[in-house]
mmCIF file of C-alpha atoms in Angstrom:
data_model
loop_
_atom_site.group_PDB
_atom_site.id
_atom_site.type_symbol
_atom_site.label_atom_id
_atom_site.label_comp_id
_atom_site.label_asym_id
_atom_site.label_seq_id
_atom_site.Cartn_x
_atom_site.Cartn_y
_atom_site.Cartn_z
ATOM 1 C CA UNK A 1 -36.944 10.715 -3.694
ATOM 2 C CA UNK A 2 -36.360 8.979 -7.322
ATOM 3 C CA UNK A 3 -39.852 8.995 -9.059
ATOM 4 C CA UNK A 4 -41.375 6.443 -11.131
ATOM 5 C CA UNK A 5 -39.545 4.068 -8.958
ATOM 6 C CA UNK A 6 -41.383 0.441 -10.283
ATOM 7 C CA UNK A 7 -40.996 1.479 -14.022
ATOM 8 C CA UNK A 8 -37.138 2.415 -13.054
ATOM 9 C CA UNK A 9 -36.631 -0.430 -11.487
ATOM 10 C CA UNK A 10 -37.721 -2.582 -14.244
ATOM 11 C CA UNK A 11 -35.983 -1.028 -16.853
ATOM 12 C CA UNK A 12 -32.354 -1.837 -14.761
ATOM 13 C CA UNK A 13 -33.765 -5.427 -13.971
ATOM 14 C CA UNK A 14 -34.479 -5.585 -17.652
ATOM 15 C CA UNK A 15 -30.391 -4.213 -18.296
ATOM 16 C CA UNK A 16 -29.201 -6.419 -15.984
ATOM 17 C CA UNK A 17 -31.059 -9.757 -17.471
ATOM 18 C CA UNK A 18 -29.519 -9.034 -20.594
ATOM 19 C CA UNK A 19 -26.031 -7.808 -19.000
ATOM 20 C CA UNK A 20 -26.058 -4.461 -20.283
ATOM 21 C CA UNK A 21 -24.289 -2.071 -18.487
ATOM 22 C CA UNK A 22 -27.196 0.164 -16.973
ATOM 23 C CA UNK A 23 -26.844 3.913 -15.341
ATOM 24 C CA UNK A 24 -29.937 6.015 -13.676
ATOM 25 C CA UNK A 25 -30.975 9.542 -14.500
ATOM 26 C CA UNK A 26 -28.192 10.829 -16.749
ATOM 27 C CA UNK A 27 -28.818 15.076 -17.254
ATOM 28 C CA UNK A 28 -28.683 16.166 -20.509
ATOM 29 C CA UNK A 29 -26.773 19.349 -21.530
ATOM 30 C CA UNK A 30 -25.561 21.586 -24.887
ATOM 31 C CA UNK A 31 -22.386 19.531 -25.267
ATOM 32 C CA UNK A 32 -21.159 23.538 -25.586
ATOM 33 C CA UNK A 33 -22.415 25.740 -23.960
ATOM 34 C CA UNK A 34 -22.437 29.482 -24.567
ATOM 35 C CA UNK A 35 -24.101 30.636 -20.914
ATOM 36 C CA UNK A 36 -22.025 31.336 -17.528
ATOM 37 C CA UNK A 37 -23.666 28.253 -16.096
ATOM 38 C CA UNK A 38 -24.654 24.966 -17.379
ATOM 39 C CA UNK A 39 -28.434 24.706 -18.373
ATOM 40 C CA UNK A 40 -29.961 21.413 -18.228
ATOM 41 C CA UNK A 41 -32.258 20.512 -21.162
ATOM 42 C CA UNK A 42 -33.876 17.268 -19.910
ATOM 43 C CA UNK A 43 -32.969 13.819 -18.542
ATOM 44 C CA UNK A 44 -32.955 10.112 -18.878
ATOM 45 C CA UNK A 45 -34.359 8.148 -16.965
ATOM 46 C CA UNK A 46 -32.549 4.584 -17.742
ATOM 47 C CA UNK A 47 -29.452 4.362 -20.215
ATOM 48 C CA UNK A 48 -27.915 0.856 -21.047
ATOM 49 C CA UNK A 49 -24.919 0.740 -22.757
ATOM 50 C CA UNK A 50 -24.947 -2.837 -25.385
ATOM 51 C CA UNK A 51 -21.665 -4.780 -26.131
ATOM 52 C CA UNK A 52 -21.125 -4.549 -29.555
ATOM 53 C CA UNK A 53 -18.469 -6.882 -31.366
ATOM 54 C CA UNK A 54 -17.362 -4.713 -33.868
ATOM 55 C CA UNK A 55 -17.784 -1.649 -32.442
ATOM 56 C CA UNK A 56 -17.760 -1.605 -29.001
ATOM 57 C CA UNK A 57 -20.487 -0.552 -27.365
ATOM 58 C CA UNK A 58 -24.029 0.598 -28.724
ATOM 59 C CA UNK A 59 -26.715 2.662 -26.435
ATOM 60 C CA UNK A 60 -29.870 2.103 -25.584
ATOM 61 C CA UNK A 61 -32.551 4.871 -24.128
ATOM 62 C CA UNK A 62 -35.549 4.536 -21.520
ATOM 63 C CA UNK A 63 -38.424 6.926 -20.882
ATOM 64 C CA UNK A 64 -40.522 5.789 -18.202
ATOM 65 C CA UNK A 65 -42.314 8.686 -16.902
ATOM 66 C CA UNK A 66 -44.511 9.488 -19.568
ATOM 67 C CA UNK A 67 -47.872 11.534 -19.121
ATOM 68 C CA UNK A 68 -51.129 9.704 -19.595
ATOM 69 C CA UNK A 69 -52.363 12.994 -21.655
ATOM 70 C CA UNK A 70 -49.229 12.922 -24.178
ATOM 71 C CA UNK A 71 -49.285 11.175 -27.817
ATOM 72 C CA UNK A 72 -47.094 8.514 -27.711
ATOM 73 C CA UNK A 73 -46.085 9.891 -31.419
ATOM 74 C CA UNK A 74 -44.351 13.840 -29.904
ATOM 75 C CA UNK A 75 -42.587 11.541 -27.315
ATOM 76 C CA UNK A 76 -41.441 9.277 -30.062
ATOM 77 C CA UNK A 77 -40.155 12.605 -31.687
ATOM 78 C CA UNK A 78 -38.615 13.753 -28.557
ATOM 79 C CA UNK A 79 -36.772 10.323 -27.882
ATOM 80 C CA UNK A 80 -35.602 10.255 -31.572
ATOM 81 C CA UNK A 81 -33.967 13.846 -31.371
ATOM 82 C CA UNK A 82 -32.267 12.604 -27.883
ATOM 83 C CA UNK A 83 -30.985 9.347 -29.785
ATOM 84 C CA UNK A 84 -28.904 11.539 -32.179
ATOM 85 C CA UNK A 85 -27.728 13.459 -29.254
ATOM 86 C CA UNK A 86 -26.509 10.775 -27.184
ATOM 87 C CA UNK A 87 -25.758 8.535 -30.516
ATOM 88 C CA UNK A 88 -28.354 5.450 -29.664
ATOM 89 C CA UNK A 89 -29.334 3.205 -31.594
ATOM 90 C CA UNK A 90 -32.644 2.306 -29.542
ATOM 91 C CA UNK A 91 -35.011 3.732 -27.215
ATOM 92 C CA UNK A 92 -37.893 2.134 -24.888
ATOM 93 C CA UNK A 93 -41.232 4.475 -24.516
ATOM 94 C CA UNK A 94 -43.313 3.272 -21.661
ATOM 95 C CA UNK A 95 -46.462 4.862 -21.815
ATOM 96 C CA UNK A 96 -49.119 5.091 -18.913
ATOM 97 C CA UNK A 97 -51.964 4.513 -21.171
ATOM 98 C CA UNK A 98 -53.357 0.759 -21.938
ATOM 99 C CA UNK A 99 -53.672 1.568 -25.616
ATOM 100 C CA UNK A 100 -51.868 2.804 -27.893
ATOM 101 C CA UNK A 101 -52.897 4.106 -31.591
ATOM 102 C CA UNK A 102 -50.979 1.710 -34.464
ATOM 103 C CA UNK A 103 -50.285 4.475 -36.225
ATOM 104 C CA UNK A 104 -47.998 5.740 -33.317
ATOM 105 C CA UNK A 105 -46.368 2.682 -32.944
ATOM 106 C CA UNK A 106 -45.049 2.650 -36.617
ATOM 107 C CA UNK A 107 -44.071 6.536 -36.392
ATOM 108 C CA UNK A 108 -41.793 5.199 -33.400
ATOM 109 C CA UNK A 109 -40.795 2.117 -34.972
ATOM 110 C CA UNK A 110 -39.467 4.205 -38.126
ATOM 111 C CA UNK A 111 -37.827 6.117 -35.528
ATOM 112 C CA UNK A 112 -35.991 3.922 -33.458
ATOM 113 C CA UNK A 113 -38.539 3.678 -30.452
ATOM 114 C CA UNK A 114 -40.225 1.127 -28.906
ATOM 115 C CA UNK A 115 -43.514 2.184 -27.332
ATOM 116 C CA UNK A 116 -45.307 0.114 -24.986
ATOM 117 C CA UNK A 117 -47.889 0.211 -22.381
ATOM 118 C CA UNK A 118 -46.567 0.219 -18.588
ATOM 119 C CA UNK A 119 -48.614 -2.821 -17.515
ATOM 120 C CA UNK A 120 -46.877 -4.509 -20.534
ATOM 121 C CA UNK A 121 -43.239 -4.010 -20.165
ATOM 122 C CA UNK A 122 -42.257 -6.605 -17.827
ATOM 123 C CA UNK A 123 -44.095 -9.022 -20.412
ATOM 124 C CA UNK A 124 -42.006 -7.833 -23.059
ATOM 125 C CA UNK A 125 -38.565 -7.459 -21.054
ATOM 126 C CA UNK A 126 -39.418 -11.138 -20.023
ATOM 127 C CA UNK A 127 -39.560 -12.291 -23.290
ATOM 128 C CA UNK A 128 -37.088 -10.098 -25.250
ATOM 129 C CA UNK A 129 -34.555 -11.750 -22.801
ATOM 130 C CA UNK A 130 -35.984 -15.385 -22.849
ATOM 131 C CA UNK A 131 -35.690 -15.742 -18.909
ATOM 132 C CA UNK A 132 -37.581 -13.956 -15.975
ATOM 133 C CA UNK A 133 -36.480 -10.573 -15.169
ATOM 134 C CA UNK A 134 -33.037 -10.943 -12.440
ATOM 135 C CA UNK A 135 -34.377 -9.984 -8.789
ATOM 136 C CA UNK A 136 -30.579 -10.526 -7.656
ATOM 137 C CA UNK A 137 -28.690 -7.500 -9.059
ATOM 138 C CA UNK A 138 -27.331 -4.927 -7.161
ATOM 139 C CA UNK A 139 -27.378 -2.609 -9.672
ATOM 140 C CA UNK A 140 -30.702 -2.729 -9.848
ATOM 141 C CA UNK A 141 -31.618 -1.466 -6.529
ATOM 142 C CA UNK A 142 -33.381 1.811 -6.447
ATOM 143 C CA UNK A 143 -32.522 2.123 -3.159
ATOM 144 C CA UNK A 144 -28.952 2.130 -4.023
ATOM 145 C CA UNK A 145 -29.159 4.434 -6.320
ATOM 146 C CA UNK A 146 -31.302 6.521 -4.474
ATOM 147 C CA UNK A 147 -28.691 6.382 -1.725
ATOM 148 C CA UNK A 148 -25.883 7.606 -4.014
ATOM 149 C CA UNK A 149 -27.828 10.646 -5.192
ATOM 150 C CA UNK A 150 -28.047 11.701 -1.361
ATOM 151 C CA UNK A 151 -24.322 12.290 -1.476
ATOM 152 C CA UNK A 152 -24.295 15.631 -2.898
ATOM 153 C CA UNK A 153 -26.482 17.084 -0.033
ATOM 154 C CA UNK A 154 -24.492 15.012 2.343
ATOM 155 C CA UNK A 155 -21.042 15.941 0.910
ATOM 156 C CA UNK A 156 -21.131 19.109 -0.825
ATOM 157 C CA UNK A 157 -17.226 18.744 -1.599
ATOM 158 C CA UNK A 158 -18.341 16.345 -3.897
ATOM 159 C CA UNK A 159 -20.982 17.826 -5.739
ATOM 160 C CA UNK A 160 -18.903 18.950 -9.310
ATOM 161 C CA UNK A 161 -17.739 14.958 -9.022
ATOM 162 C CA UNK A 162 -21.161 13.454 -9.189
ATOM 163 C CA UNK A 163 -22.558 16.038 -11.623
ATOM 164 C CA UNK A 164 -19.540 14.612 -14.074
ATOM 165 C CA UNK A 165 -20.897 11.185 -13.340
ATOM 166 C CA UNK A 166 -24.367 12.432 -13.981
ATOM 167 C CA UNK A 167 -23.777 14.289 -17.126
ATOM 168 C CA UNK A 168 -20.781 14.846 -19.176
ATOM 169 C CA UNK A 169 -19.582 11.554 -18.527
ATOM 170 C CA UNK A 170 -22.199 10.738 -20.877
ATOM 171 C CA UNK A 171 -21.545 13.209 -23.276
ATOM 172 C CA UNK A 172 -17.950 11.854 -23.862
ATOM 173 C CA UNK A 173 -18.041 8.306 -22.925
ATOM 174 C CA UNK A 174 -17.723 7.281 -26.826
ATOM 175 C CA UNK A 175 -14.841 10.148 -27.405
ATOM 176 C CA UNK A 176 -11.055 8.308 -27.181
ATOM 177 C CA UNK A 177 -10.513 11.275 -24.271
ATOM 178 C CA UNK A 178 -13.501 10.342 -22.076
ATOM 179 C CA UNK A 179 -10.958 7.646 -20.138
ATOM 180 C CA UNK A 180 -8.390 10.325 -19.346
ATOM 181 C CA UNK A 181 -11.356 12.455 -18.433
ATOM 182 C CA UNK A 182 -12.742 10.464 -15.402
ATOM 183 C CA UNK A 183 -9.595 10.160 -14.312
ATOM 184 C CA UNK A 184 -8.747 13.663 -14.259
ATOM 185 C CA UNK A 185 -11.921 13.891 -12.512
ATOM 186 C CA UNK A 186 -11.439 11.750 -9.423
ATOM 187 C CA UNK A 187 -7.915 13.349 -9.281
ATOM 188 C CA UNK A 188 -9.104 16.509 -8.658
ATOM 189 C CA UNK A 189 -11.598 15.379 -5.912
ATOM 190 C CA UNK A 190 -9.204 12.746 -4.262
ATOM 191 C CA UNK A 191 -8.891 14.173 -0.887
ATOM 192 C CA UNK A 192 -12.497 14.591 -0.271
ATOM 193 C CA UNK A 193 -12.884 10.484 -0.673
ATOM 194 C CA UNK A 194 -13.087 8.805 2.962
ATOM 195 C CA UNK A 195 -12.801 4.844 3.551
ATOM 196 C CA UNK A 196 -14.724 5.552 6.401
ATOM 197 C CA UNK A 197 -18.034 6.135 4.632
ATOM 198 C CA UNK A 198 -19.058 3.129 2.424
ATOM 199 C CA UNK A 199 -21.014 5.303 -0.179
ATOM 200 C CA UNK A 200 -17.886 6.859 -0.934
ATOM 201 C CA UNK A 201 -16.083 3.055 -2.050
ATOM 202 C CA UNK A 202 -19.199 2.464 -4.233
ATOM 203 C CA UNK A 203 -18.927 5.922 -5.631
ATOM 204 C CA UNK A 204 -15.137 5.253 -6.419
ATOM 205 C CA UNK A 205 -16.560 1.654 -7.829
ATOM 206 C CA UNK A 206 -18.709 3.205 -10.198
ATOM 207 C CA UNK A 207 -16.553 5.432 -11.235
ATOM 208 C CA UNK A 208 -14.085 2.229 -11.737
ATOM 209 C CA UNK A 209 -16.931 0.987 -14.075
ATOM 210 C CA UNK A 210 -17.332 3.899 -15.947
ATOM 211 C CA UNK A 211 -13.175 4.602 -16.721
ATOM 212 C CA UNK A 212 -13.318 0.862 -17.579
ATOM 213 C CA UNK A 213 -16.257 1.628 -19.957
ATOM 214 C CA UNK A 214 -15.094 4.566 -21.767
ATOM 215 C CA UNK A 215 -12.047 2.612 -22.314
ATOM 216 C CA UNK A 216 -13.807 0.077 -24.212
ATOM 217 C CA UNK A 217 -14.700 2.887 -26.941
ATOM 218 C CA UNK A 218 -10.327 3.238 -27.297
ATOM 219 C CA UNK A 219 -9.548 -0.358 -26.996
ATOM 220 C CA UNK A 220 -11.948 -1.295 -29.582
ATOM 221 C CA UNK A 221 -10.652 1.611 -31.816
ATOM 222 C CA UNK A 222 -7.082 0.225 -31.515
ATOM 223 C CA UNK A 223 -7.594 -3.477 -32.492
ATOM 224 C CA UNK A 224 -9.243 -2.143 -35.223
ATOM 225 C CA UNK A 225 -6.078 -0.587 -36.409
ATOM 226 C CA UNK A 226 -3.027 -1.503 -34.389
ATOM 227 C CA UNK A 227 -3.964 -5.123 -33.630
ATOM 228 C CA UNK A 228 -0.226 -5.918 -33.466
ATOM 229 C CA UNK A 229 1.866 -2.804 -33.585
ATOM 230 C CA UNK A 230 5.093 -2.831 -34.995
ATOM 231 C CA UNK A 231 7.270 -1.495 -31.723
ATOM 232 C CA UNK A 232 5.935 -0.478 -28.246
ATOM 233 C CA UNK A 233 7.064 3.479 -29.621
ATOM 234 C CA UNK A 234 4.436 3.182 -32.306
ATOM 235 C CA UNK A 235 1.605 2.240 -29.644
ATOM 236 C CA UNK A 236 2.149 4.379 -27.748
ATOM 237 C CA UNK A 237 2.441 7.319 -29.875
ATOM 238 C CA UNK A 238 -0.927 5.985 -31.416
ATOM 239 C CA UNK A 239 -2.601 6.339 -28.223
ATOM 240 C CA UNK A 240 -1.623 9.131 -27.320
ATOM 241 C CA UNK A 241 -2.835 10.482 -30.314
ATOM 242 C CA UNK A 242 -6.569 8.925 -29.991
ATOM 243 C CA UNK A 243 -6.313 10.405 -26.423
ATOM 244 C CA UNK A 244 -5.764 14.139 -27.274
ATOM 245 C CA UNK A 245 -7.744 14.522 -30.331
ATOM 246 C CA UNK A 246 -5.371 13.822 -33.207
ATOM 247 C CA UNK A 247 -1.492 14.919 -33.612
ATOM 248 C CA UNK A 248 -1.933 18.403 -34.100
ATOM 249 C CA UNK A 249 -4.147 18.811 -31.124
ATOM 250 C CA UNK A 250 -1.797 16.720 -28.722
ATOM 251 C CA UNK A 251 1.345 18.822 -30.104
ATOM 252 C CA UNK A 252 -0.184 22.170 -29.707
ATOM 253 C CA UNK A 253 -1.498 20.722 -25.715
ATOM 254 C CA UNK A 254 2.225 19.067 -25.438
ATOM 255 C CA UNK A 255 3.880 22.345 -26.158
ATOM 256 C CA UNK A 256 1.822 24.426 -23.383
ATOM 257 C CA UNK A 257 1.845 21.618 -20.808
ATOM 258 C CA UNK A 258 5.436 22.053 -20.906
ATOM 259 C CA UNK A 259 5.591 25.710 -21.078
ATOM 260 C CA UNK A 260 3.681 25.439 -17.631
ATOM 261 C CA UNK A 261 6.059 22.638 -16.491
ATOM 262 C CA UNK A 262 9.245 24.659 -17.719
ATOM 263 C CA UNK A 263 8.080 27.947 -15.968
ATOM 264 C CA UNK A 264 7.098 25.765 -12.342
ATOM 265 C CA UNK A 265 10.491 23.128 -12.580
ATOM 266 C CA UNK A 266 13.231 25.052 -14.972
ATOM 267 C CA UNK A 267 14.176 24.091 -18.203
ATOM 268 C CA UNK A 268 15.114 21.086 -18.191
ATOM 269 C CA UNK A 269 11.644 19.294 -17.471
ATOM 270 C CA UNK A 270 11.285 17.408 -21.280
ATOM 271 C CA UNK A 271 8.084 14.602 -20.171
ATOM 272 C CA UNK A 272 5.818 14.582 -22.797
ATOM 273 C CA UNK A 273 2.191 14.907 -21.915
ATOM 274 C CA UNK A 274 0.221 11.883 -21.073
ATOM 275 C CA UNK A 275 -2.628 10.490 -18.690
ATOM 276 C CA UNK A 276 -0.848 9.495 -15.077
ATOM 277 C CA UNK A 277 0.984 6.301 -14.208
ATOM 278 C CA UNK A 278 1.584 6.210 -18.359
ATOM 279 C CA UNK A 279 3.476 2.840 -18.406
ATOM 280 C CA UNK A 280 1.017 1.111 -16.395
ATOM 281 C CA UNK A 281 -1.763 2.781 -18.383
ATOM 282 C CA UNK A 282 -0.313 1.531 -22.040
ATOM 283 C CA UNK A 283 0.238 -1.787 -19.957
ATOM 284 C CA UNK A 284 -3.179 -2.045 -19.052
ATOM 285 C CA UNK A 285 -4.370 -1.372 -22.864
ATOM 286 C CA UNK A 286 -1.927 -4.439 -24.415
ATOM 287 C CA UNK A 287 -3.877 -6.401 -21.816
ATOM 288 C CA UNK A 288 -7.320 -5.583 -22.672
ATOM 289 C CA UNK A 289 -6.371 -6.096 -26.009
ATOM 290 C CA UNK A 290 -6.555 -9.919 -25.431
ATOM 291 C CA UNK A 291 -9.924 -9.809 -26.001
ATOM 292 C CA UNK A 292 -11.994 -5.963 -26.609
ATOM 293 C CA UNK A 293 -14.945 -7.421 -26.311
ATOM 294 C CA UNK A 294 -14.583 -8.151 -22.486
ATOM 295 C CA UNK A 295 -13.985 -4.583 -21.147
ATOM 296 C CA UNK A 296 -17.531 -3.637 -21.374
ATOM 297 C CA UNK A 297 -18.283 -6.940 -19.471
ATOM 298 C CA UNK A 298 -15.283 -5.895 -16.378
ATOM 299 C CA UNK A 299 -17.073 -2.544 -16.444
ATOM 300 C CA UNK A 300 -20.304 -4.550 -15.732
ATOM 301 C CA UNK A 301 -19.080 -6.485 -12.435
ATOM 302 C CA UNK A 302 -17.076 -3.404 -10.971
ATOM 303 C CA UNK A 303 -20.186 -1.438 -11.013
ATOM 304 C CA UNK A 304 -21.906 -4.714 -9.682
ATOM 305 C CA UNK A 305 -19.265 -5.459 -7.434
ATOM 306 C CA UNK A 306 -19.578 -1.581 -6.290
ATOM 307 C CA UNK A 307 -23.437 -1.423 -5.854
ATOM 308 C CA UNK A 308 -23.184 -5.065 -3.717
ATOM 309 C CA UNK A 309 -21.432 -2.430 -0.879
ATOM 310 C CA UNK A 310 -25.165 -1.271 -0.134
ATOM 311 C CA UNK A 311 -27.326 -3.685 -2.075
ATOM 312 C CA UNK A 312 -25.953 -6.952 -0.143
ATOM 313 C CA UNK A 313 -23.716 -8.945 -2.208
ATOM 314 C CA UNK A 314 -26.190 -11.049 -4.702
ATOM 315 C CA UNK A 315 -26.199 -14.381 -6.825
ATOM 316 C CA UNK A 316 -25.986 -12.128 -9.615
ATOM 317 C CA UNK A 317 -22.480 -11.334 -9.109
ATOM 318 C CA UNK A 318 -21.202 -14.827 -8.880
ATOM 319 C CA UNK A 319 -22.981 -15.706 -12.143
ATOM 320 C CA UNK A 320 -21.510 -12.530 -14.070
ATOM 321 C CA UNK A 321 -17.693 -14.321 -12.315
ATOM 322 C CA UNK A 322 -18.535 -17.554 -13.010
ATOM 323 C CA UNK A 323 -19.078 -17.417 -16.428
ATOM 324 C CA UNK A 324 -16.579 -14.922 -17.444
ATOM 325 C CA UNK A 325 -13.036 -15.510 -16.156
ATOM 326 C CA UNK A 326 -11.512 -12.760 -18.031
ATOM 327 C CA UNK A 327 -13.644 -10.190 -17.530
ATOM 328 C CA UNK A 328 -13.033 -10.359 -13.951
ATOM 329 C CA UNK A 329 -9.179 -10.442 -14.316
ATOM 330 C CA UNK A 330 -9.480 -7.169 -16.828
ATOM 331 C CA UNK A 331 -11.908 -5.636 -13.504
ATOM 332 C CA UNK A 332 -8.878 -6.337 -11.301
ATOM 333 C CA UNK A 333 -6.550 -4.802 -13.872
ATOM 334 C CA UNK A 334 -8.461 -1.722 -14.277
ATOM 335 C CA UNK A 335 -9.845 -1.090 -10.594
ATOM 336 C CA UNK A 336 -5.648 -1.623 -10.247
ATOM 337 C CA UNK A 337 -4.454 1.331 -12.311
ATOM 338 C CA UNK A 338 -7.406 3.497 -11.637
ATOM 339 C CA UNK A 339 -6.607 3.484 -8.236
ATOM 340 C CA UNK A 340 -3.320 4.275 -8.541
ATOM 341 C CA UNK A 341 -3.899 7.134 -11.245
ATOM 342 C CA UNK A 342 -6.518 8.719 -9.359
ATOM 343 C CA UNK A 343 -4.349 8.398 -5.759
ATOM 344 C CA UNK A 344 -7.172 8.128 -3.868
ATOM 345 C CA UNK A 345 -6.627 6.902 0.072
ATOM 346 C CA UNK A 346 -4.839 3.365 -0.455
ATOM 347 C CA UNK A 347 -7.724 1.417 1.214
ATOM 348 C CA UNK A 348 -10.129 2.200 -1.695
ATOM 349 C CA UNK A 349 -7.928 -0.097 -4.240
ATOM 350 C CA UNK A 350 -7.093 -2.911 -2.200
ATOM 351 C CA UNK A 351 -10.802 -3.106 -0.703
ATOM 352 C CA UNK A 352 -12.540 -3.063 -4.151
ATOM 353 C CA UNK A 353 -9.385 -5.932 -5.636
ATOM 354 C CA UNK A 354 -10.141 -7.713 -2.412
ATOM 355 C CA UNK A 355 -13.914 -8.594 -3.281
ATOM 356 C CA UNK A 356 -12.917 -9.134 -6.929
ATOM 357 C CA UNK A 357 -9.849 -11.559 -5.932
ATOM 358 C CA UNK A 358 -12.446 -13.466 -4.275
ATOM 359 C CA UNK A 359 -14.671 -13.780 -7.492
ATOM 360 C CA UNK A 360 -11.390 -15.121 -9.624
#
C-alpha cells in the first residue's frame, strides 16, 4: 500500500500539468557500494525530470511525507544533500504543519527547497502552472503505480528488473551509458515478459520511456558537439565513445569483449563492441537529432501511452499528440528499436506502435 497517497498524487498531477516527466518512489543507494548486498539509504517520493534547452534535462525532487514534529530547516538539509546526489536543481518540501517559521523558509530557499504547508500545495501547483491541476493523466494514477509495484511479489522473476527501474536507473540516467544500460537490462529479463499479462506491456512501456529519456542526456551531448559530423565513421565512433566512458575505456572493454567472442566463435570473430541492433541504434540518434529537445517530450507520451494500459486511456494523451507531432513520431522510433534490441515477445512492439500510430 503506497503511503501518503493524496500528497503523491498531487505532486504527479502537478508533473503532469507542467509536462514533466514524473516517476514514483525512486530508492536511493551508495552509487558504489563496498557491502555484499545493496543497502538502501532513503527514498523519494516524487522525481520529475524538466526539459531543458540547452542541456537536456534538469531534476526536480519531492518530499511529501514529512513528520509534523520535524523542523522544516534539518529536512531542508536533508533534501539539499539528496539534490547533490541525484544532481537537482530543485526540491518541493511539503510539510504537515500549517506554519512554518520564515527563518526556515529562507534556509531552504538558499538551499534549493521549496517548503510549503500540505493544505497549501495544490494552491501553489495551481498557480506555478497557471491552469488547474490535470485530473486526466494516466501517469498520475496511484493506483497504477501502486499496481506496478505489486509485480515483484507477483513475479519474482522479475524482481532484479524493477529494482533497476526503481534505483540505479536513477543513478545513471544523466551518464551517456545509462541508454545501453536499460537495454541490457530488459535483455537479460526478456523471457520472463508475457503479452498475456497487461502489467507486463506497461512495464515494457515504461521502460520504453525511460531508454528514451536517458537518451535525451546523449542526444543533447552530441548536437552540442557533432551537430553535423563530417562522415557517418566519425559519428559513430563518437558515440561509441560517449557510450563506454571515453576511448580508453571502450578500447580496453573492446579488447576483452572480443577475447570472450574469440575464445566462444574462433578467431576470426573481428565486430567491434557496441549496444545491439547498432545500425538501427546510430539511425535512431541522426533522427532525434532533428530536434533534442523533443526526446524528453516522446519519453513523456510512451510512459503516458504505457500507464493508459491500466489507467483508461485519458484526454491527456491526445493533448500531449496533438500538440506535438514530432514527439510522437520520435516515441514510435524509439518504442521501434527498443523493441527490437531488447527481443522481447514480438507482440510487445507492435501493440505499444499500434496505440501510438493511432495518436500520429
Amino acid at each position: 500500500m503506497i503511503k501518503d497517497r493524496a500528497i503523491k498524487e498531487l505532486a504527479l498531477r502537478y508533473a503532469a500539468t507542467r509536462r514533466w516527466y514524473p516517476h514514483m518512489e525512486v530508492e536511493v543507494a551508495p552509487p558504489a557500494r563496498v557491502g555484499q548486498r545493496v543497502s538502501l539509504v532513503t527514498d523519494i517520493d516524487v522525481i520529475a525530470v524538466v526539459p531543458d534547452p540547452v542541456l537536456g534535462t534538469q531534476s526536480i525532487l519531492f518530499d511529501c511525507k514529512t513528520k509534523a514534529a520535524e523542523s522544516g530547516a534539518n529536512r531542508s538539509l536533508w533534501l539539499g544533500g539528496l539534490m547533490r546526489h541525484f544532481g537537482a536543481e530543485q526540491a518541493f518540501c511539503v510539510l504537515k504543519k500549517a506554519s512554518i517559521e520564515s527563518d526556515h523558509r529562507q534556509v531552504a530557499q538558499e538551499l534549493g527547497v521549496v517548503l510549503i504547508p500540505e493544505d497549501e500545495f495544490e494552491t501553489f501547483a495551481k498557480v506555478s502552472s497557471g491552469k488547474d491541476l490535470t485530473r486526466e493523466a494516466a501517469v498520475a494514477s496511484i493506483d497504477a503505480w501502486e499496481r506496478i509495484a505489486g509485480l515483484k511479489a507477483r513475479f519474482p522473476a522479475l524482481g532484479p528488473l524493477l529494482t533497476y527501474r526503481a534505483g540505479e536507473f536513477w543513478r545513471m540516467r544523466s551518464s551517456h551509458s545509462g541508454c545501453r544500460r536499460v537495454v541490457a537490462n530488459v535483455l537479460e529479463t526478456r523471457a520472463e515478459f508475457d503479452p498475456a499479462h497487461v502489467e507486463h506491456e506497461v512495464l515494457f512501456g515504461d521502460l520504453a520511456s525511460m531508454f528514451g529519456l536517458s537518451l535525451t542526456a546523449l542526444v543533447s551531448s552530441i548536437f552540442r558537439i557533432m551537430l553535423l559530423p563530417a562522415s557517418g565513421a566519425d559519428f559513430e565512433e563518437a558515440v561509441r565513445m560517449k557510450l563506454y566512458g571515453g576511448r580508453e575505456a571502450y578500447e580496453q572493454q573492446n579488447r576483452l569483449f572480443k577475447l570472450v567472442k574469440q575464445s566462444r566463435h574462433g578467431d576470426d570473430f573481428d565486430d567491434d563492441l557496441a549496444p545491439p541492433e547498432w545500425p538501427r541504434f546510430t539511425k535512431l540518434l541522426r533522427q532525434l537529432l532533428d530536434d533534442p529537445n523533443a526526446v524528453m517530450r516522446a519519453s513523456l507520451i510512451l510512459k503516458e501511452c504505457a500507464y493508459g494500459l491500466i489507467a483508461g486511456d485519458r484526454a491527456y494523451l491526445s493533448a500531449l499528440a496533438k500538440s506535438d507531432g514530432q514527439a510522437v513520431r520520435f516515441a514510435i522510433l524509439m518504442a521501434d528499436y527498443f523493441s527490437r534490441a531488447t527481443r522481447v515477445p514480438p507482440e510487445f512492439g507492435v501493440r505499444i506502435e499500434s496505440r501510438l500510430l493511432a495518436l500520429a
